[in-house]
Amino acid sequence: MTKLFKYSPLDLAGRSFRLLMLHQGTAGEISCDIFEASLEPDRAMPYEALSYAWGSTDQSETITANGKILHVTKNLYSALGHLRNKENRILWVDAICIDQTNLQKRGHQVGQMSDIYRQADQVLVWLGPSTYETKVLMESLGKLQRSVSKPADWTNTDLLGRQWLEVEQKNYLDYAALTDIQRCGLTSLLHQPWFNRIWIIQEVANARASTICCGQHSIRSHVFAAAPGLLGLDPGPHRQAVLDLMPSPSRKANTQKKHLHTLLRSFRQSQATDPRDMVYALLGISDLGSDIVPDYNKPEVQVVHELQSLLFFGAEFARNLGQFAAMRHFLLELPTLTDNAFKTLIVRGRLDEVEELLRRGETFCLTDMIASLAIVEAGGMMRKLLELNHPNLTFSLDCFDYMFNWCSTETASLILNRAGEELRFITSGMAFAMSGGAEETEERGGISALMTTWASTRTILVTQKGFETFAGMGNMTAVRRILESADKSYRVTVDMLGIMQRQASNAVKRREILECLLTQHDGIITVDDDAIVWIIGIEDEKISGFLLRHIPSQSTPQITADLVDDVSFQMVLNDEWEHATGQEMAENITKTVLDWDQRGVLKFTPP
């Protein structure tokens, strides 16, 4: 009885690894010789590296290795059977060339995998046996490969499209029917398990050249990568990211390493039989590759904790973000953890760590809530973030709006320069700043002048909230300018009247603003029902007259007793009505409302 193959030990101190010589043949028993080789340049030999999906770990098939039995999976057996040539072929195959049962040696070999794929003459991507649809697709792509000979032409999408059309027109099938078959074939290949393997990321990224193999057909990887565009098929973000990694004539190999954080986020949906490989498989293309050594003696939970500490600035900060025992759970939460890290670092004023996350390629959008916390907890942090002017760090319009309420003239200038054309609307915060803010200081005056000059050079719309603030702050100049050029309607609201009561406390100034608004009878100004109640409650005969004449220009207000009560209690919260209770205020307002109801000006619903 033939003995089982046993691995000879490798020199772990050197750059030794194993290769196999796949014996020639087209059918029958698959046999090979496994031998030791070296990655040292002066001792290197030509070989090809196989990239494939392991599939089931059940080693139900057998091949002959060095004259002895070696058990392999069905997927690998199929790949080796199809890859046999008329001549012997030197290959590197992970499941055969790495002793999977020896954890120490396995870790050593895994640490060399990026070099193994980088030094291979080419990487053979095995996508499984062919079907009729994949056969038609691969044959068409093969014809395209032969018709486009210049490397630079593969970056010319228009030329590729014309060449593809010529290839299609030479086919005996109807064009529409052919396209359907090809799309079906491409969809089938893109959904092969290979695309979900985490290991294929570094295998393809490190390749100097690669070939896609399906059944007996093979094409260069850059030809296959062009197929979705030629057939109008969306491969989805994960598969497109894999296709983008494939080497092309203009990019022999992906030499620029990315941060492990970015790689984990991009490929967190990939799959691995061993969850620790979700990290180990990316080390070869990561700029943190030397900071982590593959060690299969470490339990999963330890690998997760060490990874989290590495990505998030030490164990203590990482623990505060959350603790995880399973790699899959940690990776699924990685985008959320990254956002939370940004928030915490910004609020704590830790600029260096924020810059580090941005350097890794992470992105973040600042909101008004984060700005409010940062202004309180880390004074000056928002200005520093603006000065970074980093493309990966953006600011929501609500954030800018909030900052205008509190910023200095210099910071306001930074905001305007940073926002650029994004600021197409004047919101409440901008209107507040342009109106001089809560206190009449030289600083607020400078901001007001700066922003007014800035706005005068652009066509900018004023939002409803911005209009409320201009009117509430008593900025008559801005209100008149808005009404003169308004191409939309604005509302008089309770919020506007509340600001007006707090900021434009001078009764004469308030009357001037309300007179300006209530004498607009061209549909530009409407008054909310609760605002009608509020204006009545002011008990200013002249203003009430303006309102009475204005109401017929809009739809009939619907005033209820509950609305009168609600507005009355809001009004007594203002200092001007300290002498009145909510009930007294409501009774006075109700008298006028009943009178106007009888006149047919509005509709009142009693309790």
Tab-separated table of C-alpha atoms in Angstrom, residues 1-6 63-71:
chain	number	residue	atom	x	y	z
A	1	MET	CA	0.000	0.000	0.000
A	2	THR	CA	1.379	3.426	-1.000
A	3	LYS	CA	2.464	5.560	1.960
A	4	LEU	CA	1.137	9.026	2.755
A	5	PHE	CA	3.290	11.984	1.807
A	6	LYS	CA	5.156	13.624	4.704
A	63	ILE	CA	-2.835	12.930	-6.020
A	64	THR	CA	0.641	11.475	-6.036
A	65	ALA	CA	3.396	13.623	-4.512
A	66	ASN	CA	6.957	12.316	-4.662
A	67	GLY	CA	5.475	8.890	-5.302
A	68	LYS	CA	3.269	9.008	-2.203
A	69	ILE	CA	-0.388	9.765	-1.560
A	70	LEU	CA	-1.400	13.352	-0.801
A	71	HIS	CA	-5.017	14.213	-0.018
